[in-house]
Structure formats: structure tokens, C-alpha cells
Amino acid sequence: MRWSLVLVAVLALATACTTHTPDSPWRELSPPQRDARILEFAPTADGILALGSIPAGESRTPAAWTTTDGTHWNSVPVHPESPYAQQAELISAGVGDRTVVLGQAFGGAHSNPRMTIWSGDAHGLKEYPQAMEMFGGPHAIAVTTAAALRGTDLLIGDWDGPEGRYGAAYWTSPNGGDWQRHAEDPALASAPGEQTGAAGVTTGPDGFVIVGETLRDNVLRPLEWTSPDAVTWQRHPLPGTNAVAARVACGTASCTVFGQTLGANPHVLCWPTTDSDPLPGPSAPTVDTLQALATPTRLLTLTTLDHTVALHSVASNCADWQQIPLPVTTATARMTTLRAGLLLATTDDTHTRLWLHALP
């Protein structure tokens, strides 16, 4: 009887580590920490960086982890300096010569997002407090996403320009701590009669790539901006109207843009090149493009269709849309690739569940 009880305990422990439902292509993995919320993945030279938060009393505190297989995790020490950093969730990262991380907490009289800036590597992330009006203040609209290339760190968002025109903006740093705002760049800023917006950023074979839109004559048109160094930018109008570009995925040779139409019967769009007409994807009463990811053979995209996340595999020419059923219904998800397959994080208000799937 004693050995039977021991065997039952061992089996229960093993089951808690990974769960595989018969006939399901998804295998559930243990999270890096109890009640962890994972909000972003970032590939590194040695594996994957996961960003998010863990509980801290009745609030939450920033947290980060690294892994090479989705099963074995290492905690990354985080060192907040400001009060908002102590309750921030880490939401975006760029990996170049170092890792730049964007954190977000909510507070103040209007509970507006309070952005925090972190820099470091897998051995630790340190917050670098900024002057309030570098990323906030009366002219702030949004700071949303991070990227990095070699020694340049980049953040994108929107800003109320000096002439009172909202428009796309970006911030750069040579060291992760000292930042400069660029709200008047001639390619990104709003020209007279238009309003630009930046939605997504990544790095590709030719440098940085930002996607977004411009509103002119009450018509939304999708845009892409590219730069080899985050100094000189070129604007590339994408074909289509009443549409926005939201995310971009880059492989070793090219980049593919995903977005959606607006208005009646919205649907997902995919641009294989900047001068190609977009190919339509799934539609729903509401559509929001969350993430795009390039694999060696296919493109993967996470979209919110009628407030529920859907995963699709797409050919490199934006054709052959194939839906991959998710293991659970969720309103928020992120994905990344490992040698073992596709790692998926499904997240709610309190915690994340992790899943592994063979790479589509």
C-alpha cells in the first residue's frame, strides 16, 4: 500500500508538469511561476524571453523569464526604481546588443497608462526612470511597442505634435537609458490635412519596419515605414482604403504586413509586398490583429475575431489561410517558436496557461 501511494503521488506530480489531452495536438506546459501573466515573447540569441508580471499582494509586480524549450525556465531579476515600475507589467521587448523592455502600469488621477523603460539582458533588467514628459504629459497619446537593432533601441507610438496635429512618433536610445523623442520626422509625422498613426514595429533584413495608417479626407489608408538605422525613414503607402496595417512579420528575405478593414463586415488583410493588393482573410463583426510571426515555411497570425483569439497559418504569398484550433477559448494570446514547436500563451486577468504545438 505504501508503494502504491508513492506511485500515485509521483504520477500526480508528473501530470501537474505537463498535460496532454488525448487526440489534441496541443500539450499544456507548466508556467514559469505560479499565477504568472505572460504578455509578450521575444527571441534572444540563447532562446526566448517571456515578459509579464506576478502577483504582489493585491497588485502585481513585473517579472521576466527565459527558456529554450518552454519547459525549463529561469527567472530574470528585475530592478524597479520608480513607484510605477514596482507595479508595472512588462509588455514589449526588443533584442539587439542589449534588451530594451517597455513596461506599463495604470495610475494617477485619470488612471492613464504610465510607461516604464527597462534595459539589460538575461541576467537582469533595470528600470531607467524618465522625465514625465518624455513619454507622458499633456502631449502624450501612446507608447506601445519596442524593437532593437544592434546598438539602437526603438519605441513607437503617437504624439501630439508641436502644431497640434496628432501623429506617429518614435523614440530612440543608444544605451537603453537616455532617450530622444522624434515627433517631427517628415516621413512619420502628420502633414497638413492628415493624421498618421503607428501600430506595430519589428526588424527585418533591411532594418526597422513600422506599420500603421494615415487618415486623410476621412479615409484611412495603410502605411509602412522602413529605416536601416532609425535615423532616416521612408514612407511606403500600401494598397487599399478604409484599412489599417497593424502588425508585420519578417523572415530572412522579406516582410509581410497584416491588418484589417474597417466599417461594415471587417476582415483580416495580408500584404505580401508593399505594392501588392492585400489578400483577405477571415471576417467577424469585430477584428483586431494581435501578432504576426514568420516561420521557415509559413506565416502565423493571431487575431481577435468577435473578441475571441484565432490562430491561422498563411502561405508566404498571403494565400491558403488555414485555421489552427486553439486549446482553449481566450481573449488574449501570444506565440513564439522553439526548436520543439510553437509555444502559445493564453492569458486572462489572473494568470497564463502555456501550450506547445508542432510547428505548422
Short mmCIF file of C-alpha atoms in Angstrom, two decimals:
data_model
loop_
_atom_site.label_atom_id
_atom_site.label_comp_id
_atom_site.label_asym_id
_atom_site.label_seq_id
_atom_site.Cartn_x
_atom_site.Cartn_y
_atom_site.Cartn_z
CA MET A 1 0.00 0.00 0.00
CA ARG A 2 2.84 2.39 0.90
CA TRP A 3 4.46 1.99 -2.53
CA SER A 4 1.09 2.40 -4.26
CA LEU A 5 0.61 5.75 -2.53
CA VAL A 6 4.10 6.84 -3.54
CA LEU A 7 3.41 5.87 -7.15
CA VAL A 8 0.15 7.82 -7.16
CA ALA A 9 1.94 10.88 -5.79
CA VAL A 10 4.66 10.66 -8.44
CA LEU A 11 2.10 10.30 -11.21
CA ALA A 12 0.15 13.28 -9.89
CA LEU A 13 3.32 15.39 -9.84
CA ALA A 14 4.20 14.40 -13.39
CA THR A 15 0.68 15.21 -14.57
CA ALA A 16 0.93 18.66 -12.99
CA CYS A 17 4.04 19.44 -15.03
CA THR A 18 2.57 18.74 -18.44
CA THR A 19 -0.93 17.86 -19.58
CA HIS A 20 -1.80 16.29 -22.89
CA THR A 21 -5.42 15.70 -23.79
CA PRO A 22 -5.85 12.61 -25.98
CA ASP A 23 -6.36 13.46 -29.66
CA SER A 24 -5.35 17.11 -29.06
CA PRO A 25 -2.32 18.48 -30.94
CA TRP A 26 -1.67 20.83 -28.01
CA ARG A 27 0.29 19.84 -24.91
CA GLU A 28 -0.09 22.02 -21.84
CA LEU A 29 3.12 23.07 -20.10
CA SER A 30 3.68 24.39 -16.61
CA PRO A 31 4.05 28.19 -16.36
CA PRO A 32 7.37 29.63 -15.24
CA GLN A 33 5.85 30.76 -11.96
CA ARG A 34 2.55 30.35 -10.15
CA ASP A 35 -0.08 32.81 -11.40
CA ALA A 36 2.36 34.34 -13.88
CA ARG A 37 0.86 36.50 -16.62
CA ILE A 38 2.89 36.34 -19.85
CA LEU A 39 2.12 39.23 -22.18
CA GLU A 40 4.97 39.02 -24.69
CA PHE A 41 7.71 36.77 -26.04
CA ALA A 42 10.99 38.00 -27.54
CA PRO A 43 13.53 35.74 -29.28
CA THR A 44 17.08 36.02 -27.95
CA ALA A 45 20.38 34.53 -29.06
CA ASP A 46 20.03 31.75 -26.48
CA GLY A 47 16.27 31.09 -26.50
CA ILE A 48 13.14 33.02 -25.61
CA LEU A 49 12.48 35.89 -23.21
CA ALA A 50 8.98 35.94 -21.69
CA LEU A 51 7.63 39.17 -20.19
CA GLY A 52 4.73 39.88 -17.86
CA SER A 53 4.02 40.01 -14.15
CA ILE A 54 3.36 38.00 -10.98
CA PRO A 55 1.04 38.69 -8.04
CA ALA A 56 2.24 41.05 -5.31
CA GLY A 57 -0.39 41.27 -2.59
CA GLU A 58 -3.50 42.78 -4.16
CA SER A 59 -1.48 44.16 -7.08
CA ARG A 60 1.11 42.78 -9.48
CA THR A 61 4.83 43.27 -9.96
CA PRO A 62 7.00 42.99 -13.11
CA ALA A 63 8.55 39.65 -14.00
CA ALA A 64 10.56 38.07 -16.80
CA TRP A 65 11.86 34.60 -17.58
CA THR A 66 13.98 32.82 -20.18
CA THR A 67 13.64 29.36 -21.68
CA THR A 68 15.00 27.26 -24.52
CA ASP A 69 12.25 24.62 -24.58
CA GLY A 70 9.16 26.03 -22.82
CA THR A 71 9.61 23.51 -20.01
CA HIS A 72 12.66 24.70 -18.08
CA TRP A 73 12.51 28.35 -17.04
CA ASN A 74 14.97 30.77 -15.47
CA SER A 75 13.80 33.90 -13.69
CA VAL A 76 15.34 37.17 -14.85
CA PRO A 77 15.99 39.57 -11.95
CA VAL A 78 14.12 42.86 -12.38
CA HIS A 79 15.15 46.04 -10.60
CA PRO A 80 12.44 48.73 -10.49
CA GLU A 81 13.41 52.22 -9.43
CA SER A 82 10.19 54.26 -9.62
CA PRO A 83 6.86 53.63 -7.85
CA TYR A 84 5.05 52.86 -11.11
CA ALA A 85 7.76 50.39 -12.13
CA GLN A 86 7.13 48.38 -8.98
CA GLN A 87 3.57 47.65 -10.14
CA ALA A 88 4.20 47.54 -13.89
CA GLU A 89 3.57 44.67 -16.27
CA LEU A 90 6.25 44.17 -18.92
CA ILE A 91 4.53 44.28 -22.31
CA SER A 92 7.08 44.54 -25.13
CA ALA A 93 10.78 43.99 -25.83
CA GLY A 94 13.41 44.47 -28.49
CA VAL A 95 16.64 42.49 -28.55
CA GLY A 96 19.77 43.96 -30.12
CA ASP A 97 23.15 44.50 -28.47
CA ARG A 98 21.10 44.63 -25.28
CA THR A 99 17.42 44.09 -24.42
CA VAL A 100 15.05 47.06 -24.18
CA VAL A 101 11.73 46.45 -22.41
CA LEU A 102 8.59 48.54 -22.17
CA GLY A 103 6.52 48.32 -19.00
CA GLN A 104 3.07 49.65 -18.23
CA ALA A 105 1.19 50.49 -15.07
CA PHE A 106 -2.02 52.43 -14.57
CA GLY A 107 -2.40 55.24 -12.10
CA GLY A 108 -2.82 58.93 -11.43
CA ALA A 109 -5.98 60.96 -11.38
CA HIS A 110 -7.24 59.51 -14.66
CA SER A 111 -5.70 56.01 -14.39
CA ASN A 112 -3.76 56.64 -17.58
CA PRO A 113 -1.03 54.19 -18.63
CA ARG A 114 2.31 55.05 -17.03
CA MET A 115 5.16 53.75 -19.16
CA THR A 116 8.41 52.46 -17.68
CA ILE A 117 11.63 51.77 -19.58
CA TRP A 118 13.95 48.87 -18.77
CA SER A 119 17.24 47.69 -20.19
CA GLY A 120 19.56 44.75 -19.63
CA ASP A 121 19.85 41.13 -20.66
CA ALA A 122 19.01 37.61 -19.48
CA HIS A 123 20.96 38.26 -16.27
CA GLY A 124 18.82 41.21 -15.21
CA LEU A 125 16.60 44.11 -16.27
CA LYS A 126 16.94 47.54 -14.70
CA GLU A 127 14.42 50.33 -14.93
CA TYR A 128 15.66 53.72 -16.12
CA PRO A 129 13.22 56.39 -14.87
CA GLN A 130 12.46 59.11 -17.40
CA ALA A 131 11.29 62.70 -17.18
CA MET A 132 7.49 62.69 -17.08
CA GLU A 133 7.08 64.42 -20.46
CA MET A 134 9.46 62.13 -22.34
CA PHE A 135 6.69 59.54 -22.71
CA GLY A 136 3.79 61.17 -20.84
CA GLY A 137 2.34 64.54 -20.06
CA PRO A 138 -0.22 66.68 -21.89
CA HIS A 139 1.06 65.83 -25.39
CA ALA A 140 1.25 62.07 -24.92
CA ILE A 141 -1.03 59.83 -26.96
CA ALA A 142 0.52 56.36 -26.69
CA VAL A 143 3.77 54.42 -26.46
CA THR A 144 3.10 50.85 -27.45
CA THR A 145 5.91 48.67 -28.77
CA ALA A 146 9.68 48.13 -28.58
CA ALA A 147 12.28 46.94 -31.08
CA ALA A 148 16.07 46.93 -31.23
CA LEU A 149 18.74 46.53 -33.88
CA ARG A 150 22.41 46.32 -33.00
CA GLY A 151 23.10 49.31 -30.72
CA THR A 152 19.85 51.21 -31.32
CA ASP A 153 16.77 50.80 -29.12
CA LEU A 154 13.44 51.95 -30.57
CA LEU A 155 9.97 52.61 -29.16
CA ILE A 156 6.97 53.62 -31.26
CA GLY A 157 3.68 55.33 -30.55
CA ASP A 158 1.74 58.50 -31.24
CA TRP A 159 2.30 62.08 -30.08
CA ASP A 160 0.57 65.43 -30.16
CA GLY A 161 2.98 67.38 -32.35
CA PRO A 162 4.11 70.98 -31.91
CA GLU A 163 1.41 72.29 -34.25
CA GLY A 164 -1.36 70.38 -32.51
CA ARG A 165 -1.52 67.54 -35.06
CA TYR A 166 -1.59 64.02 -33.64
CA GLY A 167 0.77 61.71 -35.48
CA ALA A 168 3.11 58.75 -35.46
CA ALA A 169 6.25 59.21 -33.38
CA TYR A 170 9.24 57.20 -32.24
CA TRP A 171 11.86 57.29 -29.53
CA THR A 172 15.49 56.12 -29.78
CA SER A 173 18.25 55.33 -27.32
CA PRO A 174 21.93 54.40 -27.81
CA ASN A 175 22.22 52.80 -24.38
CA GLY A 176 18.76 51.89 -23.04
CA GLY A 177 18.70 54.73 -20.52
CA ASP A 178 18.95 58.02 -22.43
CA TRP A 179 16.05 58.61 -24.82
CA GLN A 180 15.19 61.11 -27.53
CA ARG A 181 11.69 61.65 -28.91
CA HIS A 182 11.14 62.12 -32.66
CA ALA A 183 7.69 63.62 -33.18
CA GLU A 184 8.52 65.74 -36.22
CA ASP A 185 10.09 63.23 -38.57
CA PRO A 186 8.96 64.21 -42.09
CA ALA A 187 8.11 60.63 -43.04
CA LEU A 188 6.15 59.65 -39.92
CA ALA A 189 4.66 62.87 -38.55
CA SER A 190 1.30 64.11 -39.74
CA ALA A 191 1.49 66.51 -42.65
CA PRO A 192 -1.18 69.20 -43.07
CA GLY A 193 -4.51 67.55 -43.79
CA GLU A 194 -3.62 64.10 -42.47
CA GLN A 195 -3.22 62.17 -39.22
CA THR A 196 -0.75 59.30 -39.07
CA GLY A 197 -0.61 56.50 -36.53
CA ALA A 198 1.98 53.82 -35.70
CA ALA A 199 0.69 50.39 -34.67
CA GLY A 200 3.44 47.78 -34.94
CA VAL A 201 7.20 47.50 -35.32
CA THR A 202 9.82 44.83 -35.90
CA THR A 203 13.20 44.36 -37.52
CA GLY A 204 13.79 42.74 -40.90
CA PRO A 205 16.55 42.11 -43.41
CA ASP A 206 16.75 45.83 -44.26
CA GLY A 207 16.39 47.30 -40.76
CA PHE A 208 13.43 48.62 -38.79
CA VAL A 209 9.86 48.29 -40.12
CA ILE A 210 6.91 50.24 -38.68
CA VAL A 211 3.32 49.78 -39.85
CA GLY A 212 0.26 51.93 -39.27
CA GLU A 213 -2.06 54.23 -41.16
CA THR A 214 -2.89 57.73 -42.29
CA LEU A 215 -6.26 59.43 -42.15
CA ARG A 216 -6.77 61.88 -45.00
CA ASP A 217 -10.08 63.25 -46.31
CA ASN A 218 -11.87 60.99 -43.80
CA VAL A 219 -10.38 57.89 -45.45
CA LEU A 220 -7.95 55.55 -43.67
CA ARG A 221 -5.07 54.23 -45.73
CA PRO A 222 -2.46 51.68 -44.57
CA LEU A 223 1.21 52.64 -44.38
CA GLU A 224 4.63 51.10 -43.86
CA TRP A 225 7.81 52.94 -42.86
CA THR A 226 11.31 51.50 -43.15
CA SER A 227 14.73 52.60 -41.93
CA PRO A 228 18.14 50.93 -41.84
CA ASP A 229 19.15 52.81 -38.70
CA ALA A 230 16.12 54.57 -37.13
CA VAL A 231 17.53 57.86 -38.40
CA THR A 232 16.32 58.15 -41.99
CA TRP A 233 12.84 56.84 -42.72
CA GLN A 234 10.95 56.13 -45.93
CA ARG A 235 7.16 56.03 -46.18
CA HIS A 236 5.53 53.29 -48.28
CA PRO A 237 1.76 53.59 -48.91
CA LEU A 238 0.12 50.17 -49.03
CA PRO A 239 -2.70 49.45 -51.49
CA GLY A 240 -6.21 49.74 -50.09
CA THR A 241 -8.54 52.17 -48.38
CA ASN A 242 -10.61 52.06 -45.21
CA ALA A 243 -7.96 49.72 -43.85
CA VAL A 244 -5.10 49.82 -41.36
CA ALA A 245 -1.81 47.96 -41.14
CA ALA A 246 -1.39 46.58 -37.64
CA ARG A 247 1.46 44.02 -37.48
CA VAL A 248 4.43 42.98 -39.59
CA ALA A 249 6.35 39.69 -39.70
CA CYS A 250 9.81 39.46 -41.25
CA GLY A 251 11.75 36.44 -42.43
CA THR A 252 15.31 36.32 -43.68
CA ALA A 253 14.44 37.78 -47.09
CA SER A 254 11.24 39.83 -46.81
CA CYS A 255 8.45 41.15 -44.59
CA THR A 256 4.69 40.59 -44.70
CA VAL A 257 2.14 43.03 -43.31
CA PHE A 258 -1.15 42.12 -41.62
CA GLY A 259 -4.04 44.41 -40.76
CA GLN A 260 -7.76 44.73 -41.19
CA THR A 261 -10.51 46.61 -42.93
CA LEU A 262 -12.82 48.95 -41.04
CA GLY A 263 -16.52 49.55 -41.32
CA ALA A 264 -19.20 47.01 -42.23
CA ASN A 265 -18.08 43.37 -42.36
CA PRO A 266 -14.44 43.89 -41.30
CA HIS A 267 -11.92 41.24 -42.22
CA VAL A 268 -8.22 40.50 -41.84
CA LEU A 269 -5.87 41.64 -44.63
CA CYS A 270 -2.43 40.42 -45.68
CA TRP A 271 0.01 42.35 -47.89
CA PRO A 272 2.77 40.10 -49.32
CA THR A 273 4.69 43.16 -50.60
CA THR A 274 4.28 46.91 -50.30
CA ASP A 275 2.99 47.21 -53.88
CA SER A 276 0.68 44.16 -53.86
CA ASP A 277 -3.04 44.32 -53.30
CA PRO A 278 -3.96 42.81 -49.94
CA LEU A 279 -5.49 39.34 -49.80
CA PRO A 280 -8.46 38.95 -47.45
CA GLY A 281 -8.52 36.60 -44.51
CA PRO A 282 -11.25 35.72 -42.00
CA SER A 283 -14.01 38.16 -41.11
CA ALA A 284 -16.09 38.81 -38.00
CA PRO A 285 -18.24 41.58 -36.51
CA THR A 286 -15.06 42.89 -34.84
CA VAL A 287 -11.48 42.21 -35.97
CA ASP A 288 -8.17 43.06 -34.32
CA THR A 289 -4.74 41.80 -35.43
CA LEU A 290 -2.68 40.86 -32.38
CA GLN A 291 0.52 39.28 -33.68
CA ALA A 292 2.23 38.07 -36.85
CA LEU A 293 5.09 35.60 -36.88
CA ALA A 294 7.26 34.28 -39.71
CA THR A 295 8.41 30.65 -39.67
CA PRO A 296 10.74 29.00 -42.20
CA THR A 297 7.77 27.77 -44.28
CA ARG A 298 4.62 29.67 -43.26
CA LEU A 299 3.29 32.82 -41.63
CA LEU A 300 1.31 32.62 -38.40
CA THR A 301 -1.12 35.24 -37.20
CA LEU A 302 -3.15 35.73 -34.04
CA THR A 303 -6.29 37.80 -34.50
CA THR A 304 -9.22 38.63 -32.28
CA LEU A 305 -12.42 37.74 -34.13
CA ASP A 306 -15.53 38.87 -32.29
CA HIS A 307 -13.49 39.18 -29.05
CA THR A 308 -12.05 35.64 -29.30
CA VAL A 309 -8.49 34.86 -30.40
CA ALA A 310 -7.99 32.77 -33.54
CA LEU A 311 -4.75 31.31 -34.90
CA HIS A 312 -4.18 31.00 -38.66
CA SER A 313 -1.38 29.66 -40.81
CA VAL A 314 -0.85 31.53 -44.08
CA ALA A 315 1.35 30.95 -47.11
CA SER A 316 4.12 33.46 -47.80
CA ASN A 317 2.08 34.95 -50.67
CA CYS A 318 -0.82 35.60 -48.25
CA ALA A 319 -2.92 32.77 -49.74
CA ASP A 320 -4.03 29.44 -48.28
CA TRP A 321 -5.42 30.57 -44.92
CA GLN A 322 -5.70 27.60 -42.54
CA GLN A 323 -7.19 27.94 -39.08
CA ILE A 324 -5.48 26.05 -36.25
CA PRO A 325 -7.97 25.44 -33.42
CA LEU A 326 -6.73 26.73 -30.09
CA PRO A 327 -6.74 24.51 -26.99
CA VAL A 328 -8.95 26.96 -25.04
CA THR A 329 -11.09 30.00 -25.71
CA THR A 330 -9.20 33.16 -24.85
CA ALA A 331 -9.31 36.90 -25.45
CA THR A 332 -5.53 37.41 -25.21
CA ALA A 333 -2.66 35.30 -26.56
CA ARG A 334 0.95 35.47 -27.70
CA MET A 335 3.11 32.94 -29.54
CA THR A 336 6.73 32.20 -30.39
CA THR A 337 8.70 29.39 -31.96
CA LEU A 338 11.01 26.93 -30.23
CA ARG A 339 13.01 24.01 -31.56
CA ALA A 340 10.28 21.83 -30.05
CA GLY A 341 7.43 23.64 -31.85
CA LEU A 342 5.04 26.55 -31.40
CA LEU A 343 4.75 27.93 -27.87
CA LEU A 344 1.42 29.65 -27.11
CA ALA A 345 0.47 31.71 -24.06
CA THR A 346 -3.25 32.18 -23.37
CA THR A 347 -3.85 34.80 -20.70
CA ASP A 348 -6.72 36.10 -18.60
CA ASP A 349 -6.87 38.67 -15.82
CA THR A 350 -5.10 36.47 -13.29
CA HIS A 351 -2.75 34.01 -14.98
CA THR A 352 -1.37 32.44 -18.17
CA ARG A 353 -1.58 28.91 -19.49
CA LEU A 354 1.18 27.64 -21.79
CA TRP A 355 0.77 25.23 -24.70
CA LEU A 356 3.08 23.51 -27.17
CA HIS A 357 2.10 22.51 -30.72
CA ALA A 358 4.11 21.01 -33.56
CA LEU A 359 5.30 23.82 -35.81
CA PRO A 360 2.70 24.28 -38.59
#
